[in-house]
Amino acid sequence: MAILPVIKYGHPTLRKMAQPVRPEEIDSRFIEDMIETMLALDGAGLAANQVDSLQKILVAVEPKKDMIHVLINPVIAGYSERSETDSEGCLSLPGLQATVERHSKIVVNALTPDGEKVEIQARGLFARILQHEIDHLNGILYIDRADLDTLVWLRDVSEKEVMTEPATLEEVQKAYNKQYHKAVPLSVFSPPKNT
Ligand code: ZN
């Protein structure tokens, strides 16, 4: 097992569409590495794009069950009209947070690492994590969908408190020396534009 390097905002792979994986191509070693990387970096989810791979694979924690899901070729098959807004961060944009509107409930069809079909019903935080990770597989980042007025840097993070400081998209782009923001609306089916 190995902790894989996580690519950051501005890396071209974060803007690419991940490609479906055939059951016989499923690489369990790579999946174990993705899980180890997510856990080592204290993430709630990780998409293959973030470790510079275009395999359509995500790993995600289901918070209430404290369970790790591995989803191959995940597709959102249904979603609630109802949405909720909460803060998100991303291992590819460390030290930053913003609030994002997401569908409250989603249904995801995918393959398990054994190549079996699976349907996942997710709500709340777990639905949010899956939407964030499926976005990655479609070349979309959470700040593309975020309310940019809520963008903050996390400062002096300790066990007891996290200080925040307002951030602007300009600052973020300067920090990563990149300018490639694309505004994306709520719908999970929106493809990335002009990538
Ligand atoms: Zn992310």
Short mmCIF file of N, CA and C and ligand atoms in Angstrom, two decimals:
data_model
loop_
_atom_site.label_atom_id
_atom_site.label_comp_id
_atom_site.label_asym_id
_atom_site.label_seq_id
_atom_site.Cartn_x
_atom_site.Cartn_y
_atom_site.Cartn_z
N MET A 1 0.85 -1.20 0.00
CA MET A 1 0.00 0.00 0.00
C MET A 1 0.88 1.24 0.00
N ALA A 2 0.33 2.29 -0.54
CA ALA A 2 1.12 3.52 -0.64
C ALA A 2 0.20 4.73 -0.58
N ILE A 3 0.75 5.81 -0.04
CA ILE A 3 0.02 7.08 -0.08
C ILE A 3 0.40 7.76 -1.40
N LEU A 4 -0.62 8.04 -2.20
CA LEU A 4 -0.38 8.60 -3.53
C LEU A 4 -0.34 10.13 -3.44
N PRO A 5 0.47 10.77 -4.29
CA PRO A 5 0.48 12.24 -4.31
C PRO A 5 -0.87 12.76 -4.82
N VAL A 6 -1.42 13.74 -4.13
CA VAL A 6 -2.70 14.34 -4.53
C VAL A 6 -2.40 15.62 -5.33
N ILE A 7 -2.95 15.69 -6.53
CA ILE A 7 -2.70 16.88 -7.37
C ILE A 7 -3.60 18.02 -6.92
N LYS A 8 -3.16 19.23 -7.18
CA LYS A 8 -3.84 20.42 -6.68
C LYS A 8 -4.49 21.23 -7.79
N TYR A 9 -5.36 22.12 -7.35
CA TYR A 9 -6.06 23.08 -8.22
C TYR A 9 -5.12 23.60 -9.31
N GLY A 10 -5.58 23.53 -10.54
CA GLY A 10 -4.74 24.01 -11.64
C GLY A 10 -4.13 22.88 -12.44
N HIS A 11 -4.05 21.68 -11.86
CA HIS A 11 -3.51 20.54 -12.60
C HIS A 11 -4.53 20.11 -13.66
N PRO A 12 -4.10 19.91 -14.90
CA PRO A 12 -5.07 19.62 -15.97
C PRO A 12 -5.93 18.37 -15.73
N THR A 13 -5.41 17.38 -15.03
CA THR A 13 -6.20 16.14 -14.83
C THR A 13 -7.48 16.40 -14.04
N LEU A 14 -7.47 17.46 -13.22
CA LEU A 14 -8.68 17.78 -12.44
C LEU A 14 -9.81 18.28 -13.33
N ARG A 15 -9.48 18.67 -14.56
CA ARG A 15 -10.50 19.17 -15.48
C ARG A 15 -10.92 18.14 -16.52
N LYS A 16 -10.34 16.95 -16.44
CA LYS A 16 -10.66 15.94 -17.46
C LYS A 16 -11.76 15.00 -16.98
N MET A 17 -12.48 14.41 -17.94
CA MET A 17 -13.49 13.41 -17.61
C MET A 17 -12.78 12.08 -17.37
N ALA A 18 -13.10 11.45 -16.24
CA ALA A 18 -12.55 10.12 -16.00
C ALA A 18 -13.23 9.13 -16.94
N GLN A 19 -12.55 8.06 -17.26
CA GLN A 19 -13.06 7.09 -18.24
C GLN A 19 -13.55 5.81 -17.56
N PRO A 20 -14.66 5.25 -18.03
CA PRO A 20 -15.19 4.02 -17.41
C PRO A 20 -14.14 2.90 -17.38
N VAL A 21 -14.23 2.11 -16.31
CA VAL A 21 -13.29 1.01 -16.09
C VAL A 21 -14.04 -0.30 -16.35
N ARG A 22 -13.47 -1.18 -17.15
CA ARG A 22 -14.11 -2.49 -17.38
C ARG A 22 -13.82 -3.38 -16.16
N PRO A 23 -14.79 -4.27 -15.82
CA PRO A 23 -14.61 -5.08 -14.61
C PRO A 23 -13.25 -5.78 -14.57
N GLU A 24 -12.78 -6.29 -15.73
CA GLU A 24 -11.51 -7.02 -15.73
C GLU A 24 -10.30 -6.09 -15.54
N GLU A 25 -10.55 -4.78 -15.65
CA GLU A 25 -9.44 -3.82 -15.47
C GLU A 25 -9.31 -3.32 -14.04
N ILE A 26 -10.25 -3.73 -13.16
CA ILE A 26 -10.25 -3.19 -11.80
C ILE A 26 -8.96 -3.61 -11.08
N ASP A 27 -8.24 -2.60 -10.62
CA ASP A 27 -6.92 -2.81 -10.01
C ASP A 27 -7.07 -2.62 -8.49
N SER A 28 -7.13 -3.73 -7.77
CA SER A 28 -7.42 -3.63 -6.33
C SER A 28 -6.29 -2.95 -5.56
N ARG A 29 -5.08 -3.07 -6.06
CA ARG A 29 -3.93 -2.40 -5.43
C ARG A 29 -4.12 -0.87 -5.49
N PHE A 30 -4.53 -0.39 -6.66
CA PHE A 30 -4.77 1.05 -6.84
C PHE A 30 -5.88 1.52 -5.90
N ILE A 31 -6.94 0.71 -5.79
CA ILE A 31 -8.06 1.08 -4.91
C ILE A 31 -7.59 1.13 -3.45
N GLU A 32 -6.79 0.16 -3.04
CA GLU A 32 -6.26 0.18 -1.67
C GLU A 32 -5.42 1.43 -1.43
N ASP A 33 -4.66 1.81 -2.43
CA ASP A 33 -3.84 3.02 -2.31
C ASP A 33 -4.71 4.28 -2.21
N MET A 34 -5.81 4.29 -2.98
CA MET A 34 -6.72 5.44 -2.89
C MET A 34 -7.31 5.54 -1.47
N ILE A 35 -7.71 4.40 -0.91
CA ILE A 35 -8.29 4.41 0.45
C ILE A 35 -7.24 4.87 1.46
N GLU A 36 -6.02 4.33 1.32
CA GLU A 36 -4.97 4.71 2.27
C GLU A 36 -4.68 6.21 2.17
N THR A 37 -4.67 6.73 0.95
CA THR A 37 -4.39 8.15 0.73
C THR A 37 -5.48 9.01 1.36
N MET A 38 -6.74 8.63 1.12
CA MET A 38 -7.87 9.39 1.69
C MET A 38 -7.77 9.41 3.22
N LEU A 39 -7.52 8.25 3.82
CA LEU A 39 -7.49 8.17 5.29
C LEU A 39 -6.29 8.94 5.85
N ALA A 40 -5.13 8.81 5.19
CA ALA A 40 -3.92 9.47 5.68
C ALA A 40 -4.08 10.99 5.67
N LEU A 41 -4.85 11.50 4.69
CA LEU A 41 -5.00 12.94 4.56
C LEU A 41 -6.28 13.43 5.23
N ASP A 42 -6.95 12.50 5.93
CA ASP A 42 -8.15 12.87 6.69
C ASP A 42 -9.26 13.38 5.76
N GLY A 43 -9.37 12.78 4.60
CA GLY A 43 -10.41 13.17 3.66
C GLY A 43 -11.66 12.33 3.85
N ALA A 44 -12.80 12.84 3.38
CA ALA A 44 -14.05 12.09 3.45
C ALA A 44 -14.30 11.36 2.14
N GLY A 45 -13.51 11.69 1.14
CA GLY A 45 -13.66 11.05 -0.16
C GLY A 45 -12.46 11.38 -1.03
N LEU A 46 -12.29 10.59 -2.07
CA LEU A 46 -11.19 10.85 -3.00
C LEU A 46 -11.59 10.28 -4.37
N ALA A 47 -11.38 11.06 -5.40
CA ALA A 47 -11.66 10.60 -6.77
C ALA A 47 -10.33 10.35 -7.47
N ALA A 48 -10.33 9.41 -8.41
CA ALA A 48 -9.07 9.02 -9.07
C ALA A 48 -8.38 10.20 -9.74
N ASN A 49 -9.17 11.14 -10.28
CA ASN A 49 -8.55 12.34 -10.89
C ASN A 49 -7.56 13.00 -9.94
N GLN A 50 -7.89 12.98 -8.64
CA GLN A 50 -7.07 13.69 -7.66
C GLN A 50 -5.70 13.03 -7.45
N VAL A 51 -5.57 11.78 -7.86
CA VAL A 51 -4.26 11.14 -7.80
C VAL A 51 -3.74 10.92 -9.24
N ASP A 52 -4.19 11.83 -10.11
CA ASP A 52 -3.70 11.91 -11.49
C ASP A 52 -3.96 10.63 -12.29
N SER A 53 -5.16 10.06 -12.08
CA SER A 53 -5.56 8.90 -12.86
C SER A 53 -6.93 9.20 -13.46
N LEU A 54 -7.18 8.73 -14.68
CA LEU A 54 -8.50 8.98 -15.28
C LEU A 54 -9.38 7.74 -15.25
N GLN A 55 -9.15 6.86 -14.26
CA GLN A 55 -10.07 5.74 -14.05
C GLN A 55 -11.28 6.29 -13.30
N LYS A 56 -12.47 5.88 -13.74
CA LYS A 56 -13.69 6.41 -13.12
C LYS A 56 -13.95 5.65 -11.80
N ILE A 57 -13.20 6.04 -10.79
CA ILE A 57 -13.27 5.37 -9.48
C ILE A 57 -13.29 6.43 -8.39
N LEU A 58 -14.15 6.23 -7.39
CA LEU A 58 -14.09 7.08 -6.20
C LEU A 58 -14.13 6.21 -4.96
N VAL A 59 -13.55 6.73 -3.90
CA VAL A 59 -13.68 6.12 -2.57
C VAL A 59 -14.30 7.20 -1.68
N ALA A 60 -15.19 6.78 -0.78
CA ALA A 60 -15.88 7.77 0.05
C ALA A 60 -16.30 7.13 1.37
N VAL A 61 -16.29 7.96 2.40
CA VAL A 61 -16.72 7.50 3.72
C VAL A 61 -18.21 7.80 3.86
N GLU A 62 -18.97 6.81 4.33
CA GLU A 62 -20.37 7.06 4.70
C GLU A 62 -20.35 7.39 6.19
N PRO A 63 -20.49 8.68 6.55
CA PRO A 63 -20.20 9.10 7.92
C PRO A 63 -21.01 8.37 9.00
N LYS A 64 -22.33 8.21 8.77
CA LYS A 64 -23.16 7.62 9.83
C LYS A 64 -22.79 6.18 10.12
N LYS A 65 -22.38 5.47 9.08
CA LYS A 65 -22.05 4.05 9.27
C LYS A 65 -20.56 3.83 9.45
N ASP A 66 -19.78 4.92 9.33
CA ASP A 66 -18.33 4.81 9.44
C ASP A 66 -17.81 3.72 8.49
N MET A 67 -18.33 3.78 7.26
CA MET A 67 -18.07 2.72 6.29
C MET A 67 -17.44 3.34 5.05
N ILE A 68 -16.51 2.61 4.44
CA ILE A 68 -15.87 3.13 3.22
C ILE A 68 -16.49 2.45 2.00
N HIS A 69 -16.92 3.25 1.05
CA HIS A 69 -17.47 2.73 -0.20
C HIS A 69 -16.46 2.93 -1.32
N VAL A 70 -16.35 1.93 -2.16
CA VAL A 70 -15.55 2.06 -3.39
C VAL A 70 -16.53 1.95 -4.54
N LEU A 71 -16.64 3.00 -5.34
CA LEU A 71 -17.60 2.99 -6.44
C LEU A 71 -16.86 3.15 -7.76
N ILE A 72 -17.12 2.20 -8.65
CA ILE A 72 -16.50 2.21 -9.96
C ILE A 72 -17.56 2.58 -10.99
N ASN A 73 -17.22 3.50 -11.87
CA ASN A 73 -18.15 4.01 -12.89
C ASN A 73 -19.44 4.55 -12.26
N PRO A 74 -19.37 5.33 -11.18
CA PRO A 74 -20.60 5.81 -10.56
C PRO A 74 -21.36 6.79 -11.46
N VAL A 75 -22.66 6.62 -11.48
CA VAL A 75 -23.55 7.50 -12.25
C VAL A 75 -24.70 7.88 -11.35
N ILE A 76 -25.06 9.15 -11.34
CA ILE A 76 -26.20 9.59 -10.54
C ILE A 76 -27.47 9.28 -11.34
N ALA A 77 -28.27 8.35 -10.80
CA ALA A 77 -29.45 7.86 -11.51
C ALA A 77 -30.70 8.62 -11.08
N GLY A 78 -30.63 9.30 -9.96
CA GLY A 78 -31.78 10.06 -9.50
C GLY A 78 -31.37 11.01 -8.40
N TYR A 79 -32.15 12.08 -8.24
CA TYR A 79 -31.82 13.01 -7.17
C TYR A 79 -33.06 13.77 -6.74
N SER A 80 -33.06 14.23 -5.51
CA SER A 80 -34.20 14.98 -4.98
C SER A 80 -34.18 16.40 -5.53
N GLU A 81 -35.35 16.96 -5.71
CA GLU A 81 -35.41 18.37 -6.07
C GLU A 81 -34.91 19.21 -4.89
N ARG A 82 -35.17 18.69 -3.68
CA ARG A 82 -34.76 19.43 -2.49
C ARG A 82 -33.24 19.48 -2.43
N SER A 83 -32.73 20.63 -2.04
CA SER A 83 -31.28 20.76 -1.93
C SER A 83 -30.94 21.31 -0.55
N GLU A 84 -29.70 21.21 -0.18
CA GLU A 84 -29.23 21.81 1.08
C GLU A 84 -27.86 22.43 0.86
N THR A 85 -27.55 23.39 1.72
CA THR A 85 -26.30 24.13 1.58
C THR A 85 -25.43 23.89 2.79
N ASP A 86 -24.17 23.55 2.58
CA ASP A 86 -23.26 23.30 3.70
C ASP A 86 -21.84 23.56 3.21
N SER A 87 -20.90 23.62 4.15
CA SER A 87 -19.53 23.94 3.75
C SER A 87 -18.80 22.69 3.27
N GLU A 88 -17.88 22.91 2.34
CA GLU A 88 -17.06 21.82 1.79
C GLU A 88 -15.62 22.28 1.67
N GLY A 89 -14.74 21.30 1.72
CA GLY A 89 -13.34 21.54 1.43
C GLY A 89 -12.90 20.45 0.47
N CYS A 90 -11.63 20.48 0.07
CA CYS A 90 -11.16 19.51 -0.92
C CYS A 90 -9.66 19.32 -0.76
N LEU A 91 -9.21 18.06 -0.86
CA LEU A 91 -7.78 17.77 -0.72
C LEU A 91 -6.97 18.39 -1.87
N SER A 92 -7.64 18.73 -2.96
CA SER A 92 -6.94 19.38 -4.07
C SER A 92 -6.91 20.90 -3.94
N LEU A 93 -7.58 21.41 -2.90
CA LEU A 93 -7.57 22.85 -2.59
C LEU A 93 -7.40 22.99 -1.08
N PRO A 94 -6.27 22.54 -0.54
CA PRO A 94 -6.12 22.51 0.92
C PRO A 94 -6.20 23.90 1.54
N GLY A 95 -6.79 23.94 2.74
CA GLY A 95 -6.83 25.20 3.48
C GLY A 95 -7.94 26.13 3.05
N LEU A 96 -8.87 25.63 2.25
CA LEU A 96 -9.94 26.48 1.73
C LEU A 96 -11.29 25.81 2.00
N GLN A 97 -12.31 26.64 2.19
CA GLN A 97 -13.65 26.12 2.43
C GLN A 97 -14.67 27.08 1.83
N ALA A 98 -15.80 26.55 1.41
CA ALA A 98 -16.90 27.39 0.94
C ALA A 98 -18.18 26.58 1.02
N THR A 99 -19.31 27.29 1.02
CA THR A 99 -20.57 26.54 1.06
C THR A 99 -21.05 26.26 -0.36
N VAL A 100 -21.65 25.08 -0.49
CA VAL A 100 -22.09 24.58 -1.79
C VAL A 100 -23.50 24.02 -1.65
N GLU A 101 -24.34 24.34 -2.61
CA GLU A 101 -25.68 23.77 -2.64
C GLU A 101 -25.61 22.40 -3.31
N ARG A 102 -26.19 21.41 -2.68
CA ARG A 102 -26.20 20.05 -3.24
C ARG A 102 -27.59 19.45 -3.10
N HIS A 103 -27.89 18.49 -3.95
CA HIS A 103 -29.16 17.76 -3.80
C HIS A 103 -29.13 17.01 -2.46
N SER A 104 -30.27 17.00 -1.76
CA SER A 104 -30.32 16.38 -0.43
C SER A 104 -30.20 14.86 -0.51
N LYS A 105 -30.78 14.30 -1.56
CA LYS A 105 -30.75 12.83 -1.70
C LYS A 105 -30.37 12.50 -3.13
N ILE A 106 -29.59 11.44 -3.26
CA ILE A 106 -29.27 10.97 -4.62
C ILE A 106 -29.28 9.44 -4.65
N VAL A 107 -29.44 8.92 -5.85
CA VAL A 107 -29.31 7.48 -6.08
C VAL A 107 -28.16 7.31 -7.06
N VAL A 108 -27.22 6.45 -6.70
CA VAL A 108 -26.03 6.26 -7.54
C VAL A 108 -25.96 4.80 -7.98
N ASN A 109 -25.77 4.59 -9.27
CA ASN A 109 -25.49 3.25 -9.78
C ASN A 109 -24.00 3.14 -10.07
N ALA A 110 -23.42 2.00 -9.70
CA ALA A 110 -21.98 1.83 -9.87
C ALA A 110 -21.65 0.35 -9.88
N LEU A 111 -20.36 0.06 -10.00
CA LEU A 111 -19.87 -1.31 -9.80
C LEU A 111 -19.07 -1.34 -8.51
N THR A 112 -19.10 -2.47 -7.85
CA THR A 112 -18.24 -2.68 -6.67
C THR A 112 -16.86 -3.11 -7.18
N PRO A 113 -15.86 -3.16 -6.29
CA PRO A 113 -14.53 -3.63 -6.72
C PRO A 113 -14.55 -5.07 -7.24
N ASP A 114 -15.62 -5.83 -6.91
CA ASP A 114 -15.74 -7.19 -7.45
C ASP A 114 -16.41 -7.21 -8.81
N GLY A 115 -16.77 -6.04 -9.31
CA GLY A 115 -17.41 -5.96 -10.62
C GLY A 115 -18.90 -6.18 -10.57
N GLU A 116 -19.49 -6.19 -9.37
CA GLU A 116 -20.94 -6.39 -9.22
C GLU A 116 -21.64 -5.04 -9.29
N LYS A 117 -22.86 -5.06 -9.88
CA LYS A 117 -23.65 -3.82 -9.92
C LYS A 117 -24.18 -3.49 -8.53
N VAL A 118 -24.18 -2.20 -8.20
CA VAL A 118 -24.69 -1.79 -6.90
C VAL A 118 -25.46 -0.49 -7.06
N GLU A 119 -26.52 -0.34 -6.25
CA GLU A 119 -27.25 0.93 -6.21
C GLU A 119 -27.13 1.49 -4.80
N ILE A 120 -26.69 2.72 -4.70
CA ILE A 120 -26.50 3.37 -3.40
C ILE A 120 -27.52 4.49 -3.26
N GLN A 121 -28.25 4.49 -2.15
CA GLN A 121 -29.15 5.60 -1.83
C GLN A 121 -28.44 6.42 -0.78
N ALA A 122 -28.24 7.68 -1.04
CA ALA A 122 -27.49 8.51 -0.08
C ALA A 122 -28.27 9.77 0.22
N ARG A 123 -28.13 10.23 1.44
CA ARG A 123 -28.77 11.48 1.84
C ARG A 123 -27.80 12.28 2.70
N GLY A 124 -28.12 13.58 2.83
CA GLY A 124 -27.35 14.43 3.73
C GLY A 124 -25.87 14.48 3.38
N LEU A 125 -25.04 14.36 4.43
CA LEU A 125 -23.59 14.50 4.24
C LEU A 125 -23.03 13.47 3.26
N PHE A 126 -23.53 12.23 3.35
CA PHE A 126 -23.02 11.20 2.44
C PHE A 126 -23.37 11.54 0.99
N ALA A 127 -24.59 12.03 0.77
CA ALA A 127 -25.00 12.44 -0.58
C ALA A 127 -24.10 13.58 -1.07
N ARG A 128 -23.76 14.48 -0.16
CA ARG A 128 -22.88 15.61 -0.48
C ARG A 128 -21.50 15.10 -0.89
N ILE A 129 -20.95 14.19 -0.11
CA ILE A 129 -19.61 13.65 -0.41
C ILE A 129 -19.62 12.99 -1.79
N LEU A 130 -20.64 12.18 -2.05
CA LEU A 130 -20.70 11.48 -3.35
C LEU A 130 -20.83 12.47 -4.51
N GLN A 131 -21.64 13.52 -4.32
CA GLN A 131 -21.79 14.51 -5.41
C GLN A 131 -20.46 15.23 -5.64
N HIS A 132 -19.75 15.54 -4.57
CA HIS A 132 -18.44 16.20 -4.69
C HIS A 132 -17.47 15.29 -5.48
N GLU A 133 -17.45 14.00 -5.13
CA GLU A 133 -16.49 13.09 -5.77
C GLU A 133 -16.89 12.77 -7.22
N ILE A 134 -18.19 12.62 -7.46
CA ILE A 134 -18.64 12.35 -8.84
C ILE A 134 -18.35 13.58 -9.71
N ASP A 135 -18.50 14.76 -9.13
CA ASP A 135 -18.10 15.98 -9.86
C ASP A 135 -16.64 15.88 -10.29
N HIS A 136 -15.77 15.47 -9.36
CA HIS A 136 -14.34 15.34 -9.72
C HIS A 136 -14.17 14.46 -10.96
N LEU A 137 -14.92 13.34 -10.98
CA LEU A 137 -14.79 12.40 -12.10
C LEU A 137 -15.28 13.03 -13.41
N ASN A 138 -16.07 14.10 -13.29
CA ASN A 138 -16.56 14.82 -14.47
C ASN A 138 -15.80 16.12 -14.69
N GLY A 139 -14.68 16.29 -14.00
CA GLY A 139 -13.85 17.47 -14.21
C GLY A 139 -14.34 18.73 -13.54
N ILE A 140 -15.23 18.57 -12.53
CA ILE A 140 -15.80 19.73 -11.84
C ILE A 140 -15.27 19.77 -10.40
N LEU A 141 -14.93 20.98 -9.95
CA LEU A 141 -14.46 21.17 -8.56
C LEU A 141 -15.54 21.88 -7.75
N TYR A 142 -15.48 21.69 -6.41
CA TYR A 142 -16.57 22.27 -5.61
C TYR A 142 -16.61 23.79 -5.71
N ILE A 143 -15.46 24.44 -5.91
CA ILE A 143 -15.55 25.91 -5.99
C ILE A 143 -16.20 26.39 -7.28
N ASP A 144 -16.34 25.47 -8.25
CA ASP A 144 -17.11 25.83 -9.46
C ASP A 144 -18.59 26.02 -9.10
N ARG A 145 -19.03 25.33 -8.07
CA ARG A 145 -20.44 25.38 -7.68
C ARG A 145 -20.66 26.22 -6.42
N ALA A 146 -19.57 26.61 -5.76
CA ALA A 146 -19.69 27.26 -4.44
C ALA A 146 -20.26 28.66 -4.53
N ASP A 147 -20.83 29.08 -3.41
CA ASP A 147 -21.20 30.48 -3.23
C ASP A 147 -19.89 31.20 -2.88
N LEU A 148 -19.36 31.95 -3.83
CA LEU A 148 -18.01 32.51 -3.65
C LEU A 148 -17.95 33.56 -2.54
N ASP A 149 -19.12 34.05 -2.12
CA ASP A 149 -19.13 34.99 -0.98
C ASP A 149 -18.78 34.28 0.33
N THR A 150 -18.84 32.96 0.32
CA THR A 150 -18.58 32.20 1.56
C THR A 150 -17.17 31.60 1.58
N LEU A 151 -16.39 31.90 0.56
CA LEU A 151 -15.04 31.32 0.45
C LEU A 151 -14.16 31.82 1.60
N VAL A 152 -13.55 30.89 2.33
CA VAL A 152 -12.65 31.29 3.43
C VAL A 152 -11.38 30.43 3.42
N TRP A 153 -10.31 31.06 3.89
CA TRP A 153 -9.08 30.32 4.19
C TRP A 153 -9.21 29.80 5.61
N LEU A 154 -8.72 28.61 5.86
CA LEU A 154 -8.69 28.08 7.22
C LEU A 154 -7.32 28.42 7.80
N ARG A 155 -7.32 29.09 8.96
CA ARG A 155 -6.06 29.51 9.58
C ARG A 155 -5.98 28.95 10.99
N ASP A 156 -4.77 28.75 11.46
CA ASP A 156 -4.55 28.30 12.84
C ASP A 156 -5.45 27.12 13.21
N VAL A 157 -5.46 26.14 12.37
CA VAL A 157 -6.30 24.97 12.63
C VAL A 157 -5.69 24.17 13.78
N SER A 158 -6.47 23.97 14.82
CA SER A 158 -5.99 23.15 15.93
C SER A 158 -7.13 22.23 16.34
N GLU A 159 -6.88 21.41 17.33
CA GLU A 159 -7.92 20.49 17.81
C GLU A 159 -9.14 21.29 18.26
N LYS A 160 -8.87 22.44 18.87
CA LYS A 160 -9.97 23.18 19.51
C LYS A 160 -10.67 24.15 18.59
N GLU A 161 -9.93 24.81 17.74
CA GLU A 161 -10.61 25.80 16.91
C GLU A 161 -9.98 25.97 15.53
N VAL A 162 -10.82 26.43 14.65
CA VAL A 162 -10.38 26.75 13.30
C VAL A 162 -10.75 28.20 13.06
N MET A 163 -9.76 29.02 12.76
CA MET A 163 -10.03 30.43 12.43
C MET A 163 -10.22 30.50 10.92
N THR A 164 -11.14 31.32 10.50
CA THR A 164 -11.32 31.49 9.07
C THR A 164 -11.08 32.94 8.68
N GLU A 165 -10.70 33.11 7.45
CA GLU A 165 -10.40 34.44 6.94
C GLU A 165 -11.00 34.51 5.53
N PRO A 166 -11.77 35.54 5.24
CA PRO A 166 -12.40 35.60 3.92
C PRO A 166 -11.38 35.46 2.79
N ALA A 167 -11.75 34.75 1.77
CA ALA A 167 -10.87 34.54 0.63
C ALA A 167 -11.60 34.96 -0.64
N THR A 168 -10.85 35.32 -1.64
CA THR A 168 -11.46 35.61 -2.94
C THR A 168 -10.93 34.61 -3.95
N LEU A 169 -11.72 34.43 -5.00
CA LEU A 169 -11.31 33.52 -6.07
C LEU A 169 -9.97 33.97 -6.67
N GLU A 170 -9.81 35.29 -6.76
CA GLU A 170 -8.55 35.84 -7.29
C GLU A 170 -7.36 35.37 -6.46
N GLU A 171 -7.52 35.43 -5.14
CA GLU A 171 -6.44 34.99 -4.26
C GLU A 171 -6.13 33.51 -4.46
N VAL A 172 -7.20 32.73 -4.59
CA VAL A 172 -7.02 31.29 -4.78
C VAL A 172 -6.26 31.03 -6.07
N GLN A 173 -6.67 31.72 -7.12
CA GLN A 173 -6.03 31.51 -8.40
C GLN A 173 -4.57 31.98 -8.38
N LYS A 174 -4.33 33.03 -7.61
CA LYS A 174 -2.97 33.54 -7.46
C LYS A 174 -2.13 32.51 -6.70
N ALA A 175 -2.73 31.96 -5.63
CA ALA A 175 -2.02 30.99 -4.80
C ALA A 175 -1.61 29.78 -5.63
N TYR A 176 -2.45 29.39 -6.58
CA TYR A 176 -2.14 28.22 -7.40
C TYR A 176 -1.61 28.62 -8.78
N ASN A 177 -1.48 29.93 -8.98
CA ASN A 177 -0.96 30.44 -10.24
C ASN A 177 -1.78 29.94 -11.43
N LYS A 178 -3.08 29.84 -11.22
CA LYS A 178 -3.95 29.34 -12.28
C LYS A 178 -5.23 30.16 -12.32
N GLN A 179 -5.79 30.26 -13.50
CA GLN A 179 -7.10 30.89 -13.64
C GLN A 179 -7.94 29.99 -14.50
N TYR A 180 -8.69 29.13 -13.88
CA TYR A 180 -9.56 28.32 -14.72
C TYR A 180 -10.89 28.00 -14.05
N HIS A 181 -11.39 28.98 -13.37
CA HIS A 181 -12.69 28.79 -12.73
C HIS A 181 -13.79 28.69 -13.78
N LYS A 182 -14.70 27.76 -13.55
CA LYS A 182 -15.88 27.63 -14.40
C LYS A 182 -17.09 27.54 -13.49
N ALA A 183 -18.01 28.48 -13.60
CA ALA A 183 -19.21 28.40 -12.76
C ALA A 183 -20.09 27.27 -13.26
N VAL A 184 -20.55 26.43 -12.34
CA VAL A 184 -21.39 25.28 -12.68
C VAL A 184 -22.63 25.34 -11.80
N PRO A 185 -23.82 25.21 -12.39
CA PRO A 185 -25.04 25.26 -11.58
C PRO A 185 -25.26 23.98 -10.79
N LEU A 186 -26.34 23.98 -10.00
CA LEU A 186 -26.61 22.88 -9.08
C LEU A 186 -26.65 21.52 -9.75
N SER A 187 -27.34 21.40 -10.89
CA SER A 187 -27.65 20.07 -11.40
C SER A 187 -26.41 19.21 -11.55
N VAL A 188 -26.50 18.00 -11.02
CA VAL A 188 -25.39 17.05 -11.07
C VAL A 188 -25.10 16.60 -12.49
N PHE A 189 -26.02 16.88 -13.40
CA PHE A 189 -25.80 16.40 -14.77
C PHE A 189 -25.10 17.43 -15.64
N SER A 190 -24.78 18.58 -15.07
CA SER A 190 -24.13 19.61 -15.87
C SER A 190 -22.73 19.19 -16.25
N PRO A 191 -22.42 19.13 -17.53
CA PRO A 191 -21.06 18.79 -17.92
C PRO A 191 -20.13 19.99 -17.72
N PRO A 192 -18.83 19.76 -17.58
CA PRO A 192 -17.93 20.90 -17.47
C PRO A 192 -17.92 21.69 -18.77
N LYS A 193 -17.77 22.99 -18.65
CA LYS A 193 -17.80 23.83 -19.85
C LYS A 193 -16.41 24.37 -20.16
N ASN A 194 -16.11 24.45 -21.44
CA ASN A 194 -14.86 25.08 -21.92
C ASN A 194 -13.63 24.59 -21.18
N THR A 195 -13.48 23.31 -21.03
CA THR A 195 -12.33 22.84 -20.24
C THR A 195 -11.14 22.58 -21.15
ZN ZN B 1 -12.44 17.26 -3.72
#
